[in-house]
């Protein structure tokens, strides 16, 4: 599936007419954003309890609580259609450079717009998470003008969807050991290999692939490329999760031709590009640990506990407090990281801390709802927002893997922040 083919793409490198001057005040921006949203979407209404007169499960789509939504081609198309409206109104890439279609505004404008948008019924942005959180920022940072001309504006407008092709069957947390190879051939490369756990590959148009390009020592033999996911030799196979959905995929690359212009960074310096990509990923993932996912609405959570009649249980109250304090701490840490980036500092271990904060908060919320719901977590009792939490609880363990496992993040913090010695390498050929 290609979300780009057949769409009316804006020409790359030209900002939309809706983009205002960077001197626009936050108040003027807010008025413009609210006017757009009022004309393009419906305000969120009061949740309705699904009818159960026919004995069907009471879990409606609006009740469903899940980390992995099992995004389909139709979900991706809906997200892209909405994204194009947002972009053409001047809100699609608020912090982006004007020469590539961005608004050239600061992060406070983006934060304000997102707060407004959450008050309206819009398609889930999940299918575009990797595009906007990883592929787009990495392309903007390392891509050639030709690569940006083809892909950059389209990624932020929703004309294209991007995925990340890093992990392999034998190279997950240890990315330096990837086996996928890229062999130079005149003005292009031939890429061959296998990738795994690729989110959204089944509806993506372009992939960010990490490949070996020389026999040099580890970390000095890798290069990153942009691969057309519709090119000959690219095959995508879904991976089914225990939730029943298939968000992840295997991707096979069989002699795929990639133009050298779509190389990101210098040859054999892909490790730096990959690490920058992971920083973008951890930043995007970690931001949700302070409430960005909408899961950590403590008022709604309290209302659910009250409706279940468990709000007086001391254990429940303690677990609720654990979630609340974890979210508050994540917000403070996120603000500190954003302040450092505004002052020109390069983000580092803060992103690992943010990612760890997210997984800890997700686990704490899982423990809370599991305790509060008891058997209702596994059985549909025709009560809203009870059985609907099952997918969430099943999805929490998998979130510990995205952006580097929790163990990898702890090593980064230990070695780069606390200056502790590196984890010892296991001895081999030990005597029996």
mmCIF file of C-alpha atoms in Angstrom, residues 176-371:
data_model
loop_
_atom_site.group_PDB
_atom_site.id
_atom_site.type_symbol
_atom_site.label_atom_id
_atom_site.label_comp_id
_atom_site.label_asym_id
_atom_site.label_seq_id
_atom_site.Cartn_x
_atom_site.Cartn_y
_atom_site.Cartn_z
ATOM 1 C CA UNK A 176 26.689 -2.934 15.603
ATOM 2 C CA UNK A 177 26.454 -6.608 14.612
ATOM 3 C CA UNK A 178 23.896 -6.167 11.800
ATOM 4 C CA UNK A 179 24.473 -8.487 8.837
ATOM 5 C CA UNK A 180 22.525 -6.607 6.134
ATOM 6 C CA UNK A 181 25.024 -5.532 3.467
ATOM 7 C CA UNK A 182 25.143 -2.607 1.028
ATOM 8 C CA UNK A 183 27.576 -2.989 -1.880
ATOM 9 C CA UNK A 184 28.559 0.048 -3.948
ATOM 10 C CA UNK A 185 27.839 -0.154 -7.694
ATOM 11 C CA UNK A 186 28.653 3.037 -9.645
ATOM 12 C CA UNK A 187 26.218 5.722 -8.427
ATOM 13 C CA UNK A 188 24.027 3.372 -6.403
ATOM 14 C CA UNK A 189 24.118 0.582 -3.822
ATOM 15 C CA UNK A 190 22.765 -2.975 -3.737
ATOM 16 C CA UNK A 191 21.250 -3.791 -0.345
ATOM 17 C CA UNK A 192 20.622 -7.375 0.802
ATOM 18 C CA UNK A 193 19.554 -8.641 4.216
ATOM 19 C CA UNK A 194 16.739 -9.281 6.683
ATOM 20 C CA UNK A 195 15.185 -6.948 9.245
ATOM 21 C CA UNK A 196 12.707 -7.757 11.999
ATOM 22 C CA UNK A 197 10.308 -6.079 14.440
ATOM 23 C CA UNK A 198 9.708 -3.270 11.952
ATOM 24 C CA UNK A 199 6.674 -1.255 13.048
ATOM 25 C CA UNK A 200 4.308 -0.293 10.245
ATOM 26 C CA UNK A 201 6.355 -1.745 7.399
ATOM 27 C CA UNK A 202 3.139 -3.122 5.855
ATOM 28 C CA UNK A 203 1.900 0.385 5.047
ATOM 29 C CA UNK A 204 5.191 2.293 4.729
ATOM 30 C CA UNK A 205 6.630 3.974 1.647
ATOM 31 C CA UNK A 206 10.221 4.526 2.744
ATOM 32 C CA UNK A 207 12.504 2.689 5.175
ATOM 33 C CA UNK A 208 15.511 3.908 7.143
ATOM 34 C CA UNK A 209 17.939 0.984 6.815
ATOM 35 C CA UNK A 210 21.216 0.334 8.661
ATOM 36 C CA UNK A 211 23.663 -1.775 6.623
ATOM 37 C CA UNK A 212 27.291 -2.886 6.600
ATOM 38 C CA UNK A 213 29.342 -1.194 3.895
ATOM 39 C CA UNK A 214 32.918 -2.295 4.634
ATOM 40 C CA UNK A 215 34.948 -4.904 6.562
ATOM 41 C CA UNK A 216 36.210 -2.253 8.967
ATOM 42 C CA UNK A 217 35.936 -2.832 12.744
ATOM 43 C CA UNK A 218 32.581 -2.619 14.502
ATOM 44 C CA UNK A 219 30.925 0.820 14.593
ATOM 45 C CA UNK A 220 33.135 1.957 11.714
ATOM 46 C CA UNK A 221 31.622 -0.197 8.969
ATOM 47 C CA UNK A 222 27.979 0.906 8.869
ATOM 48 C CA UNK A 223 25.991 3.287 6.668
ATOM 49 C CA UNK A 224 22.347 4.414 6.737
ATOM 50 C CA UNK A 225 20.175 4.636 3.621
ATOM 51 C CA UNK A 226 16.602 5.472 2.668
ATOM 52 C CA UNK A 227 14.998 2.534 0.847
ATOM 53 C CA UNK A 228 11.844 2.751 -1.249
ATOM 54 C CA UNK A 229 9.572 0.128 0.356
ATOM 55 C CA UNK A 230 7.838 -0.412 -3.011
ATOM 56 C CA UNK A 231 11.105 -1.134 -4.863
ATOM 57 C CA UNK A 232 11.732 -4.550 -6.449
ATOM 58 C CA UNK A 233 13.286 -6.946 -3.941
ATOM 59 C CA UNK A 234 11.498 -5.621 -0.826
ATOM 60 C CA UNK A 235 9.207 -8.164 0.846
ATOM 61 C CA UNK A 236 7.198 -7.528 4.041
ATOM 62 C CA UNK A 237 5.753 -10.289 6.243
ATOM 63 C CA UNK A 238 3.626 -9.558 9.345
ATOM 64 C CA UNK A 239 4.439 -10.814 12.867
ATOM 65 C CA UNK A 240 1.423 -11.659 15.033
ATOM 66 C CA UNK A 241 1.527 -10.528 18.688
ATOM 67 C CA UNK A 242 -0.154 -12.113 21.701
ATOM 68 C CA UNK A 243 -2.739 -9.320 21.560
ATOM 69 C CA UNK A 244 -3.882 -10.809 18.249
ATOM 70 C CA UNK A 245 -2.712 -7.791 16.261
ATOM 71 C CA UNK A 246 0.234 -7.495 13.885
ATOM 72 C CA UNK A 247 1.978 -4.132 14.321
ATOM 73 C CA UNK A 248 5.431 -5.554 13.582
ATOM 74 C CA UNK A 249 6.922 -7.147 10.484
ATOM 75 C CA UNK A 250 9.841 -9.001 9.007
ATOM 76 C CA UNK A 251 11.354 -7.215 6.010
ATOM 77 C CA UNK A 252 13.467 -9.036 3.426
ATOM 78 C CA UNK A 253 15.777 -7.028 1.152
ATOM 79 C CA UNK A 254 16.925 -8.964 -1.907
ATOM 80 C CA UNK A 255 19.374 -6.998 -4.097
ATOM 81 C CA UNK A 256 17.452 -3.751 -3.614
ATOM 82 C CA UNK A 257 18.837 -0.830 -5.618
ATOM 83 C CA UNK A 258 19.334 2.405 -3.632
ATOM 84 C CA UNK A 259 20.627 5.634 -5.145
ATOM 85 C CA UNK A 260 23.700 7.081 -3.435
ATOM 86 C CA UNK A 261 21.788 10.366 -3.054
ATOM 87 C CA UNK A 262 19.568 8.542 -0.548
ATOM 88 C CA UNK A 263 22.501 7.766 1.732
ATOM 89 C CA UNK A 264 22.307 9.585 5.087
ATOM 90 C CA UNK A 265 25.648 10.802 6.386
ATOM 91 C CA UNK A 266 29.074 9.677 5.208
ATOM 92 C CA UNK A 267 30.027 6.156 4.161
ATOM 93 C CA UNK A 268 30.950 3.976 7.168
ATOM 94 C CA UNK A 269 29.750 6.683 9.569
ATOM 95 C CA UNK A 270 26.282 5.271 9.947
ATOM 96 C CA UNK A 271 26.750 4.514 13.634
ATOM 97 C CA UNK A 272 26.491 8.230 14.426
ATOM 98 C CA UNK A 273 23.364 8.470 12.254
ATOM 99 C CA UNK A 274 21.842 5.420 13.955
ATOM 100 C CA UNK A 275 22.540 6.817 17.420
ATOM 101 C CA UNK A 276 20.954 10.137 16.449
ATOM 102 C CA UNK A 277 17.915 8.222 15.177
ATOM 103 C CA UNK A 278 17.625 6.346 18.479
ATOM 104 C CA UNK A 279 17.864 9.622 20.386
ATOM 105 C CA UNK A 280 14.952 10.937 18.339
ATOM 106 C CA UNK A 281 13.086 7.690 19.029
ATOM 107 C CA UNK A 282 13.721 7.766 22.765
ATOM 108 C CA UNK A 283 12.672 11.386 22.867
ATOM 109 C CA UNK A 284 9.424 10.610 21.048
ATOM 110 C CA UNK A 285 8.731 7.545 23.199
ATOM 111 C CA UNK A 286 9.803 9.179 26.435
ATOM 112 C CA UNK A 287 7.564 12.194 25.889
ATOM 113 C CA UNK A 288 4.546 9.944 26.309
ATOM 114 C CA UNK A 289 5.763 8.936 29.766
ATOM 115 C CA UNK A 290 4.638 12.316 31.067
ATOM 116 C CA UNK A 291 1.133 12.039 29.729
ATOM 117 C CA UNK A 292 1.518 12.408 25.989
ATOM 118 C CA UNK A 293 -0.261 9.119 25.253
ATOM 119 C CA UNK A 294 -3.457 10.164 27.054
ATOM 120 C CA UNK A 295 -3.172 7.027 29.205
ATOM 121 C CA UNK A 296 -2.041 8.997 32.228
ATOM 122 C CA UNK A 297 -5.115 11.181 32.705
ATOM 123 C CA UNK A 298 -5.213 10.886 36.471
ATOM 124 C CA UNK A 299 -8.696 12.395 36.784
ATOM 125 C CA UNK A 300 -10.204 9.817 34.425
ATOM 126 C CA UNK A 301 -8.264 7.075 36.147
ATOM 127 C CA UNK A 302 -9.579 8.171 39.541
ATOM 128 C CA UNK A 303 -13.126 8.240 38.181
ATOM 129 C CA UNK A 304 -12.730 4.660 36.957
ATOM 130 C CA UNK A 305 -11.485 3.502 40.363
ATOM 131 C CA UNK A 306 -14.409 5.210 42.052
ATOM 132 C CA UNK A 307 -16.887 3.616 39.643
ATOM 133 C CA UNK A 308 -15.388 0.209 40.431
ATOM 134 C CA UNK A 309 -15.784 0.875 44.165
ATOM 135 C CA UNK A 310 -12.094 0.254 44.924
ATOM 136 C CA UNK A 311 -11.006 3.814 45.668
ATOM 137 C CA UNK A 312 -11.003 3.129 49.429
ATOM 138 C CA UNK A 313 -8.592 0.188 49.161
ATOM 139 C CA UNK A 314 -5.215 1.262 50.696
ATOM 140 C CA UNK A 315 -3.267 -0.833 48.168
ATOM 141 C CA UNK A 316 -5.139 0.748 45.256
ATOM 142 C CA UNK A 317 -4.559 4.232 46.652
ATOM 143 C CA UNK A 318 -0.841 3.519 47.019
ATOM 144 C CA UNK A 319 -0.568 2.218 43.452
ATOM 145 C CA UNK A 320 -2.503 5.222 42.161
ATOM 146 C CA UNK A 321 -0.046 7.501 43.986
ATOM 147 C CA UNK A 322 2.864 5.615 42.402
ATOM 148 C CA UNK A 323 1.499 6.302 38.917
ATOM 149 C CA UNK A 324 0.741 9.960 39.714
ATOM 150 C CA UNK A 325 4.202 10.677 41.143
ATOM 151 C CA UNK A 326 5.893 8.831 38.289
ATOM 152 C CA UNK A 327 4.064 10.939 35.720
ATOM 153 C CA UNK A 328 4.877 14.159 37.595
ATOM 154 C CA UNK A 329 8.565 13.214 37.759
ATOM 155 C CA UNK A 330 8.587 12.378 34.036
ATOM 156 C CA UNK A 331 7.088 15.792 33.208
ATOM 157 C CA UNK A 332 9.772 17.557 35.245
ATOM 158 C CA UNK A 333 12.530 15.537 33.613
ATOM 159 C CA UNK A 334 11.083 16.168 30.163
ATOM 160 C CA UNK A 335 10.969 19.929 30.815
ATOM 161 C CA UNK A 336 14.606 19.862 31.896
ATOM 162 C CA UNK A 337 15.640 18.033 28.709
ATOM 163 C CA UNK A 338 13.685 20.481 26.538
ATOM 164 C CA UNK A 339 15.330 23.434 28.300
ATOM 165 C CA UNK A 340 18.762 21.931 27.659
ATOM 166 C CA UNK A 341 17.992 21.484 23.947
ATOM 167 C CA UNK A 342 16.734 25.073 23.695
ATOM 168 C CA UNK A 343 20.069 26.266 25.070
ATOM 169 C CA UNK A 344 21.892 24.402 22.312
ATOM 170 C CA UNK A 345 22.961 21.312 24.253
ATOM 171 C CA UNK A 346 22.882 17.950 22.480
ATOM 172 C CA UNK A 347 20.443 15.547 24.132
ATOM 173 C CA UNK A 348 22.119 12.527 25.643
ATOM 174 C CA UNK A 349 21.287 10.305 28.579
ATOM 175 C CA UNK A 350 18.165 12.399 29.284
ATOM 176 C CA UNK A 351 16.447 10.478 26.508
ATOM 177 C CA UNK A 352 17.396 7.164 28.109
ATOM 178 C CA UNK A 353 16.004 8.431 31.407
ATOM 179 C CA UNK A 354 12.797 9.511 29.683
ATOM 180 C CA UNK A 355 12.417 6.116 28.043
ATOM 181 C CA UNK A 356 12.937 4.342 31.383
ATOM 182 C CA UNK A 357 10.424 6.677 33.014
ATOM 183 C CA UNK A 358 7.865 5.725 30.382
ATOM 184 C CA UNK A 359 8.266 1.970 30.783
ATOM 185 C CA UNK A 360 8.184 2.289 34.571
ATOM 186 C CA UNK A 361 5.011 4.396 34.421
ATOM 187 C CA UNK A 362 3.397 1.974 31.976
ATOM 188 C CA UNK A 363 4.199 -0.964 34.268
ATOM 189 C CA UNK A 364 2.861 0.895 37.313
ATOM 190 C CA UNK A 365 -0.378 1.669 35.470
ATOM 191 C CA UNK A 366 -0.645 -1.973 34.393
ATOM 192 C CA UNK A 367 -0.247 -3.112 38.006
ATOM 193 C CA UNK A 368 -2.886 -0.629 39.140
ATOM 194 C CA UNK A 369 -5.578 -1.557 36.611
ATOM 195 C CA UNK A 370 -4.862 -5.277 37.060
ATOM 196 C CA UNK A 371 -5.345 -4.983 40.818
#
